[in-house]
Amino acid sequence: SQKIEQNSEALNIQEGKTATLTCNYTNYSPAYLQWYRQDPGRGPVFLLLIRENEKEKRKERLKVTFDTTLKQSLFHITASQPADSATYLCAPRPPGYSSASKIIFGSGTRLSIRP
Amino acid sequence: EPEVTQTPSHQVTQMGQEVILRCVPISNHLYFYWYRQILGQKVEFLVSFYNNEISEKSEIFDDQFSVERPDGSNFTLKIRSTKLEDSAMYFCASSVRDRGFDEQFFGPGTRLTVL
């Protein structure tokens, strides 16, 4: 069955540095992969989607890469700010087809940016 | 900006009681979902709903659960006989499937506490 692995340890970095989060998946080849942000007690918020034929995607200070050979996506936040502190969820598109696509989330990586 | 709303924000119930969690999806969205998140764990898919029927459901979504779209705006999740292990945050989400992927918009969640 599909397996999604994200850094289980929290990531603490200094404001202004680049944060890099890792998502690894096994046993299948997703057509795309999404990243969501979740703040404590809140619902996930969509950030970026990258397709299997895209190596890299950018949105403002966010950058996502997708290596289908390594079965890995990296999520970067450049010039990090304390407001970026949150849990970041990886969600490769699950295998199979349905008329409404469920999201299968990884367990998430908690990111803390210290001033 | 349109958003998904959920009521109540917090529901406390006794084990064995029925609860109904309510959601108002974004008005032009066609696909509706419920997810849950047990404290400290990952967000888990429960069920997807389209065209007035269930599209897909997870193993969690057993006979104790049901969903309904009673009118043109509300989407509900009913748990017939709550158990202690049903205590969790329940998120409703909705999406428009007019592209090759589903960006899902999540509501703020209902915290269900079963005593």
PDB file of C-alpha atoms in Angstrom:
ATOM      1  CA  SER A   1       0.000   0.000   0.000  1.00  0.00           C
ATOM      2  CA  GLN A   2       1.098   3.610  -0.438  1.00  0.00           C
ATOM      3  CA  LYS A   3       3.274   5.106   2.250  1.00  0.00           C
ATOM      4  CA  ILE A   4       4.072   8.781   2.825  1.00  0.00           C
ATOM      5  CA  GLU A   5       6.965   9.831   5.039  1.00  0.00           C
ATOM      6  CA  GLN A   6       7.702  13.321   6.265  1.00  0.00           C
ATOM      7  CA  ASN A   7      10.333  14.495   8.744  1.00  0.00           C
ATOM      8  CA  SER A   8       8.840  13.291  11.995  1.00  0.00           C
ATOM      9  CA  GLU A   9      11.007  15.650  14.010  1.00  0.00           C
ATOM     10  CA  ALA A  10      10.073  19.291  14.306  1.00  0.00           C
ATOM     11  CA  LEU A  11      12.271  21.671  12.343  1.00  0.00           C
ATOM     12  CA  ASN A  12      13.541  24.771  14.122  1.00  0.00           C
ATOM     13  CA  ILE A  13      15.382  27.390  12.143  1.00  0.00           C
ATOM     14  CA  GLN A  14      16.467  30.979  12.440  1.00  0.00           C
ATOM     15  CA  GLU A  15      14.410  33.716  10.808  1.00  0.00           C
ATOM     16  CA  GLY A  16      15.767  34.628   7.402  1.00  0.00           C
ATOM     17  CA  LYS A  17      17.153  31.172   6.658  1.00  0.00           C
ATOM     18  CA  THR A  18      15.744  28.706   4.141  1.00  0.00           C
ATOM     19  CA  ALA A  19      13.601  25.922   5.546  1.00  0.00           C
ATOM     20  CA  THR A  20      13.636  22.624   3.644  1.00  0.00           C
ATOM     21  CA  LEU A  21      11.059  19.949   4.313  1.00  0.00           C
ATOM     22  CA  THR A  22      11.121  16.457   2.852  1.00  0.00           C
ATOM     23  CA  CYS A  23       8.358  14.167   1.665  1.00  0.00           C
ATOM     24  CA  ASN A  24       9.074  10.630   0.553  1.00  0.00           C
ATOM     25  CA  TYR A  25       6.529   8.228  -0.842  1.00  0.00           C
ATOM     26  CA  THR A  26       6.713   4.560  -1.761  1.00  0.00           C
ATOM     27  CA  ASN A  27       4.948   1.911  -3.783  1.00  0.00           C
ATOM     28  CA  TYR A  28       3.378   4.051  -6.472  1.00  0.00           C
ATOM     29  CA  SER A  29       3.879   6.970  -8.864  1.00  0.00           C
ATOM     30  CA  PRO A  30       1.523   9.875  -8.199  1.00  0.00           C
ATOM     31  CA  ALA A  31       0.449  12.075 -11.081  1.00  0.00           C
ATOM     32  CA  TYR A  32       0.905  15.100  -8.833  1.00  0.00           C
ATOM     33  CA  LEU A  33       1.766  16.051  -5.291  1.00  0.00           C
ATOM     34  CA  GLN A  34       0.279  18.793  -3.135  1.00  0.00           C
ATOM     35  CA  TRP A  35       1.568  20.714  -0.137  1.00  0.00           C
ATOM     36  CA  TYR A  36      -0.752  22.097   2.513  1.00  0.00           C
ATOM     37  CA  ARG A  37      -0.183  24.226   5.583  1.00  0.00           C
ATOM     38  CA  GLN A  38      -1.982  23.590   8.863  1.00  0.00           C
ATOM     39  CA  ASP A  39      -2.011  25.931  11.812  1.00  0.00           C
ATOM     40  CA  PRO A  40      -2.931  24.585  15.282  1.00  0.00           C
ATOM     41  CA  GLY A  41      -6.664  23.932  15.589  1.00  0.00           C
ATOM     42  CA  ARG A  42      -7.316  24.924  11.980  1.00  0.00           C
ATOM     43  CA  GLY A  43      -8.020  23.138   8.731  1.00  0.00           C
ATOM     44  CA  PRO A  44      -5.308  22.568   6.112  1.00  0.00           C
ATOM     45  CA  VAL A  45      -4.740  25.305   3.541  1.00  0.00           C
ATOM     46  CA  PHE A  46      -3.574  24.501   0.019  1.00  0.00           C
ATOM     47  CA  LEU A  47      -0.196  25.952  -0.943  1.00  0.00           C
ATOM     48  CA  LEU A  48       1.189  24.383  -4.085  1.00  0.00           C
ATOM     49  CA  LEU A  49       0.709  21.510  -6.492  1.00  0.00           C
ATOM     50  CA  ILE A  50       3.429  20.020  -8.663  1.00  0.00           C
ATOM     51  CA  ARG A  51       2.798  17.546 -11.455  1.00  0.00           C
ATOM     52  CA  GLU A  52       4.918  14.521 -12.309  1.00  0.00           C
ATOM     53  CA  ASN A  53       6.280  16.188 -15.437  1.00  0.00           C
ATOM     54  CA  GLU A  54       7.393  19.291 -13.525  1.00  0.00           C
ATOM     55  CA  LYS A  55      10.725  19.389 -11.752  1.00  0.00           C
ATOM     56  CA  GLU A  56      10.139  22.573  -9.827  1.00  0.00           C
ATOM     57  CA  LYS A  57       7.343  24.979  -8.945  1.00  0.00           C
ATOM     58  CA  ARG A  58       7.575  28.385  -7.288  1.00  0.00           C
ATOM     59  CA  LYS A  59       5.135  30.684  -5.564  1.00  0.00           C
ATOM     60  CA  GLU A  60       6.543  33.792  -3.907  1.00  0.00           C
ATOM     61  CA  ARG A  61       8.960  32.504  -1.227  1.00  0.00           C
ATOM     62  CA  LEU A  62       7.890  28.885  -1.690  1.00  0.00           C
ATOM     63  CA  LYS A  63       9.567  26.351  -3.939  1.00  0.00           C
ATOM     64  CA  VAL A  64       8.659  22.722  -4.454  1.00  0.00           C
ATOM     65  CA  THR A  65      10.641  20.079  -6.294  1.00  0.00           C
ATOM     66  CA  PHE A  66       9.456  16.674  -7.413  1.00  0.00           C
ATOM     67  CA  ASP A  67      11.889  13.857  -8.142  1.00  0.00           C
ATOM     68  CA  THR A  68       9.909  10.910  -9.466  1.00  0.00           C
ATOM     69  CA  THR A  69      13.019   8.741  -9.595  1.00  0.00           C
ATOM     70  CA  LEU A  70      13.819   9.256  -5.933  1.00  0.00           C
ATOM     71  CA  LYS A  71      10.085   9.348  -5.099  1.00  0.00           C
ATOM     72  CA  GLN A  72      10.674  12.529  -3.169  1.00  0.00           C
ATOM     73  CA  SER A  73       9.418  16.086  -2.974  1.00  0.00           C
ATOM     74  CA  LEU A  74      11.262  18.908  -1.257  1.00  0.00           C
ATOM     75  CA  PHE A  75       9.458  21.989   0.021  1.00  0.00           C
ATOM     76  CA  HIS A  76      11.519  25.133   0.548  1.00  0.00           C
ATOM     77  CA  ILE A  77      10.618  28.386   2.255  1.00  0.00           C
ATOM     78  CA  THR A  78      13.195  31.082   1.572  1.00  0.00           C
ATOM     79  CA  ALA A  79      13.734  34.127   3.790  1.00  0.00           C
ATOM     80  CA  SER A  80      11.673  32.395   6.475  1.00  0.00           C
ATOM     81  CA  GLN A  81       9.599  34.434   8.914  1.00  0.00           C
ATOM     82  CA  PRO A  82       8.053  33.592  12.297  1.00  0.00           C
ATOM     83  CA  ALA A  83       4.639  33.723  10.554  1.00  0.00           C
ATOM     84  CA  ASP A  84       5.733  30.688   8.522  1.00  0.00           C
ATOM     85  CA  SER A  85       5.658  28.589  11.698  1.00  0.00           C
ATOM     86  CA  ALA A  86       3.084  25.848  11.140  1.00  0.00           C
ATOM     87  CA  THR A  87       2.774  22.184  10.228  1.00  0.00           C
ATOM     88  CA  TYR A  88       3.307  21.434   6.560  1.00  0.00           C
ATOM     89  CA  LEU A  89       1.527  18.483   5.022  1.00  0.00           C
ATOM     90  CA  CYS A  90       2.556  16.553   1.952  1.00  0.00           C
ATOM     91  CA  ALA A  91      -0.155  14.870  -0.129  1.00  0.00           C
ATOM     92  CA  PRO A  92       0.772  12.796  -3.166  1.00  0.00           C
ATOM     93  CA  ARG A  93      -2.266  12.037  -5.309  1.00  0.00           C
ATOM     94  CA  PRO A  94      -3.453   8.615  -4.244  1.00  0.00           C
ATOM     95  CA  PRO A  95      -3.501   5.813  -6.804  1.00  0.00           C
ATOM     96  CA  GLY A  96      -6.656   4.849  -8.596  1.00  0.00           C
ATOM     97  CA  TYR A  97      -9.450   6.944  -9.956  1.00  0.00           C
ATOM     98  CA  SER A  98     -12.508   8.346  -8.331  1.00  0.00           C
ATOM     99  CA  SER A  99     -14.889  11.047  -9.415  1.00  0.00           C
ATOM    100  CA  ALA A 100     -13.898  13.092  -6.386  1.00  0.00           C
ATOM    101  CA  SER A 101     -10.308  12.841  -5.324  1.00  0.00           C
ATOM    102  CA  LYS A 102      -9.629  12.179  -1.683  1.00  0.00           C
ATOM    103  CA  ILE A 103      -6.464  13.615  -0.165  1.00  0.00           C
ATOM    104  CA  ILE A 104      -4.175  11.285   1.709  1.00  0.00           C
ATOM    105  CA  PHE A 105      -1.953  13.416   3.898  1.00  0.00           C
ATOM    106  CA  GLY A 106       1.419  12.652   5.356  1.00  0.00           C
ATOM    107  CA  SER A 107       1.822  13.112   9.078  1.00  0.00           C
ATOM    108  CA  GLY A 108       3.317  16.546   8.528  1.00  0.00           C
ATOM    109  CA  THR A 109       6.429  18.369   9.642  1.00  0.00           C
ATOM    110  CA  ARG A 110       6.150  21.048  12.304  1.00  0.00           C
ATOM    111  CA  LEU A 111       8.231  24.070  11.395  1.00  0.00           C
ATOM    112  CA  SER A 112       9.203  26.716  13.936  1.00  0.00           C
ATOM    113  CA  ILE A 113      10.942  29.911  12.880  1.00  0.00           C
ATOM    114  CA  ARG A 114      12.634  31.720  15.739  1.00  0.00           C
ATOM    115  CA  PRO A 115      13.188  35.492  15.529  1.00  0.00           C
TER     116      PRO A 115
ATOM    117  CA  GLU B   1     -13.401  35.619  -0.106  1.00  0.00           C
ATOM    118  CA  PRO B   2     -15.742  32.610   0.001  1.00  0.00           C
ATOM    119  CA  GLU B   3     -15.004  30.073   2.692  1.00  0.00           C
ATOM    120  CA  VAL B   4     -16.265  26.805   4.104  1.00  0.00           C
ATOM    121  CA  THR B   5     -18.054  27.198   7.414  1.00  0.00           C
ATOM    122  CA  GLN B   6     -18.737  24.573  10.070  1.00  0.00           C
ATOM    123  CA  THR B   7     -20.989  24.426  13.106  1.00  0.00           C
ATOM    124  CA  PRO B   8     -20.671  23.949  15.964  1.00  0.00           C
ATOM    125  CA  SER B   9     -17.042  24.758  16.640  1.00  0.00           C
ATOM    126  CA  HIS B  10     -17.070  22.424  19.637  1.00  0.00           C
ATOM    127  CA  GLN B  11     -19.493  19.613  20.404  1.00  0.00           C
ATOM    128  CA  VAL B  12     -19.483  17.638  23.643  1.00  0.00           C
ATOM    129  CA  THR B  13     -21.584  14.498  23.804  1.00  0.00           C
ATOM    130  CA  GLN B  14     -22.064  11.374  25.845  1.00  0.00           C
ATOM    131  CA  MET B  15     -20.970   8.017  24.507  1.00  0.00           C
ATOM    132  CA  GLY B  16     -23.799   6.360  22.603  1.00  0.00           C
ATOM    133  CA  GLN B  17     -25.474   9.611  21.609  1.00  0.00           C
ATOM    134  CA  GLU B  18     -26.038  10.734  18.036  1.00  0.00           C
ATOM    135  CA  VAL B  19     -24.314  13.853  16.749  1.00  0.00           C
ATOM    136  CA  ILE B  20     -24.710  15.833  13.573  1.00  0.00           C
ATOM    137  CA  LEU B  21     -21.891  18.031  12.374  1.00  0.00           C
ATOM    138  CA  ARG B  22     -22.830  20.721   9.908  1.00  0.00           C
ATOM    139  CA  CYS B  23     -20.942  22.315   7.053  1.00  0.00           C
ATOM    140  CA  VAL B  24     -21.739  24.953   4.475  1.00  0.00           C
ATOM    141  CA  PRO B  25     -19.424  24.426   1.502  1.00  0.00           C
ATOM    142  CA  ILE B  26     -18.442  27.169  -0.917  1.00  0.00           C
ATOM    143  CA  SER B  27     -21.512  27.897  -3.026  1.00  0.00           C
ATOM    144  CA  ASN B  28     -20.322  26.927  -6.513  1.00  0.00           C
ATOM    145  CA  HIS B  29     -18.452  23.826  -5.391  1.00  0.00           C
ATOM    146  CA  LEU B  30     -19.667  20.414  -6.425  1.00  0.00           C
ATOM    147  CA  TYR B  31     -17.540  17.989  -4.415  1.00  0.00           C
ATOM    148  CA  PHE B  32     -17.691  17.647  -0.669  1.00  0.00           C
ATOM    149  CA  TYR B  33     -15.548  15.827   1.823  1.00  0.00           C
ATOM    150  CA  TRP B  34     -15.186  14.996   5.494  1.00  0.00           C
ATOM    151  CA  TYR B  35     -11.866  14.400   7.194  1.00  0.00           C
ATOM    152  CA  ARG B  36     -10.978  13.861  10.808  1.00  0.00           C
ATOM    153  CA  GLN B  37      -7.886  14.466  12.903  1.00  0.00           C
ATOM    154  CA  ILE B  38      -7.426  12.761  16.231  1.00  0.00           C
ATOM    155  CA  LEU B  39      -5.326  14.907  18.558  1.00  0.00           C
ATOM    156  CA  GLY B  40      -1.652  14.649  17.657  1.00  0.00           C
ATOM    157  CA  GLN B  41      -2.297  12.493  14.601  1.00  0.00           C
ATOM    158  CA  LYS B  42      -2.578  13.127  10.895  1.00  0.00           C
ATOM    159  CA  VAL B  43      -5.581  14.338   8.959  1.00  0.00           C
ATOM    160  CA  GLU B  44      -7.510  11.287   7.693  1.00  0.00           C
ATOM    161  CA  PHE B  45      -9.979  11.040   4.820  1.00  0.00           C
ATOM    162  CA  LEU B  46     -13.457   9.842   5.752  1.00  0.00           C
ATOM    163  CA  VAL B  47     -15.750  10.301   2.789  1.00  0.00           C
ATOM    164  CA  SER B  48     -16.280  12.153  -0.478  1.00  0.00           C
ATOM    165  CA  PHE B  49     -19.666  13.138  -1.892  1.00  0.00           C
ATOM    166  CA  TYR B  50     -20.765  14.211  -5.349  1.00  0.00           C
ATOM    167  CA  ASN B  51     -24.071  14.465  -7.141  1.00  0.00           C
ATOM    168  CA  ASN B  52     -25.976  13.489  -3.982  1.00  0.00           C
ATOM    169  CA  GLU B  53     -24.170  10.271  -3.383  1.00  0.00           C
ATOM    170  CA  ILE B  54     -21.025   8.964  -1.745  1.00  0.00           C
ATOM    171  CA  SER B  55     -18.130   8.758  -4.205  1.00  0.00           C
ATOM    172  CA  GLU B  56     -15.664   7.068  -1.930  1.00  0.00           C
ATOM    173  CA  LYS B  57     -15.292   6.233   1.735  1.00  0.00           C
ATOM    174  CA  SER B  58     -12.488   5.041   3.947  1.00  0.00           C
ATOM    175  CA  GLU B  59     -12.417   2.106   6.309  1.00  0.00           C
ATOM    176  CA  ILE B  60     -13.103   4.515   9.155  1.00  0.00           C
ATOM    177  CA  PHE B  61     -16.456   5.453   7.635  1.00  0.00           C
ATOM    178  CA  ASP B  62     -18.466   2.468   8.859  1.00  0.00           C
ATOM    179  CA  ASP B  63     -22.210   2.013   9.341  1.00  0.00           C
ATOM    180  CA  GLN B  64     -22.219   4.427  12.267  1.00  0.00           C
ATOM    181  CA  PHE B  65     -21.448   7.294   9.902  1.00  0.00           C
ATOM    182  CA  SER B  66     -23.658   8.877   7.293  1.00  0.00           C
ATOM    183  CA  VAL B  67     -23.574  12.017   5.193  1.00  0.00           C
ATOM    184  CA  GLU B  68     -26.329  14.058   3.672  1.00  0.00           C
ATOM    185  CA  ARG B  69     -26.889  17.181   1.664  1.00  0.00           C
ATOM    186  CA  PRO B  70     -30.367  18.039   2.925  1.00  0.00           C
ATOM    187  CA  ASP B  71     -30.699  21.239   0.916  1.00  0.00           C
ATOM    188  CA  GLY B  72     -28.721  23.297  -1.561  1.00  0.00           C
ATOM    189  CA  SER B  73     -26.279  24.654   0.962  1.00  0.00           C
ATOM    190  CA  ASN B  74     -25.654  22.314   3.901  1.00  0.00           C
ATOM    191  CA  PHE B  75     -23.582  19.137   4.068  1.00  0.00           C
ATOM    192  CA  THR B  76     -23.834  17.079   7.231  1.00  0.00           C
ATOM    193  CA  LEU B  77     -21.976  14.243   8.910  1.00  0.00           C
ATOM    194  CA  LYS B  78     -23.968  12.114  11.329  1.00  0.00           C
ATOM    195  CA  ILE B  79     -22.501   9.718  13.833  1.00  0.00           C
ATOM    196  CA  ARG B  80     -25.299   7.493  15.102  1.00  0.00           C
ATOM    197  CA  SER B  81     -23.862   6.138  18.321  1.00  0.00           C
ATOM    198  CA  THR B  82     -20.700   7.917  19.334  1.00  0.00           C
ATOM    199  CA  LYS B  83     -17.743   6.115  20.855  1.00  0.00           C
ATOM    200  CA  LEU B  84     -14.880   7.491  22.887  1.00  0.00           C
ATOM    201  CA  GLU B  85     -12.566   6.980  19.930  1.00  0.00           C
ATOM    202  CA  ASP B  86     -14.702   9.278  17.782  1.00  0.00           C
ATOM    203  CA  SER B  87     -13.272  12.213  19.728  1.00  0.00           C
ATOM    204  CA  ALA B  88     -11.413  14.235  17.124  1.00  0.00           C
ATOM    205  CA  MET B  89     -11.428  17.370  15.029  1.00  0.00           C
ATOM    206  CA  TYR B  90     -13.715  16.947  12.029  1.00  0.00           C
ATOM    207  CA  PHE B  91     -13.011  19.003   8.930  1.00  0.00           C
ATOM    208  CA  CYS B  92     -15.358  19.569   6.033  1.00  0.00           C
ATOM    209  CA  ALA B  93     -13.885  20.461   2.652  1.00  0.00           C
ATOM    210  CA  SER B  94     -15.214  21.303  -0.779  1.00  0.00           C
ATOM    211  CA  SER B  95     -13.817  21.629  -4.274  1.00  0.00           C
ATOM    212  CA  VAL B  96     -14.634  22.438  -7.861  1.00  0.00           C
ATOM    213  CA  ARG B  97     -13.404  19.789 -10.237  1.00  0.00           C
ATOM    214  CA  ASP B  98     -12.949  21.890 -13.304  1.00  0.00           C
ATOM    215  CA  ARG B  99      -9.248  21.211 -13.622  1.00  0.00           C
ATOM    216  CA  GLY B 100      -7.045  18.171 -13.526  1.00  0.00           C
ATOM    217  CA  PHE B 101      -6.734  18.251  -9.761  1.00  0.00           C
ATOM    218  CA  ASP B 102      -8.818  19.096  -6.761  1.00  0.00           C
ATOM    219  CA  GLU B 103      -7.736  22.024  -4.649  1.00  0.00           C
ATOM    220  CA  GLN B 104      -9.803  21.429  -1.578  1.00  0.00           C
ATOM    221  CA  PHE B 105     -10.910  24.247   0.689  1.00  0.00           C
ATOM    222  CA  PHE B 106     -11.178  23.226   4.313  1.00  0.00           C
ATOM    223  CA  GLY B 107     -13.432  24.596   6.989  1.00  0.00           C
ATOM    224  CA  PRO B 108     -12.239  25.560  10.476  1.00  0.00           C
ATOM    225  CA  GLY B 109     -13.340  22.239  11.940  1.00  0.00           C
ATOM    226  CA  THR B 110     -15.639  20.956  14.675  1.00  0.00           C
ATOM    227  CA  ARG B 111     -13.973  19.588  17.760  1.00  0.00           C
ATOM    228  CA  LEU B 112     -15.994  16.570  18.924  1.00  0.00           C
ATOM    229  CA  THR B 113     -15.483  15.383  22.477  1.00  0.00           C
ATOM    230  CA  VAL B 114     -17.145  12.117  23.494  1.00  0.00           C
ATOM    231  CA  LEU B 115     -17.370  11.515  27.234  1.00  0.00           C
TER     232      LEU B 115
END
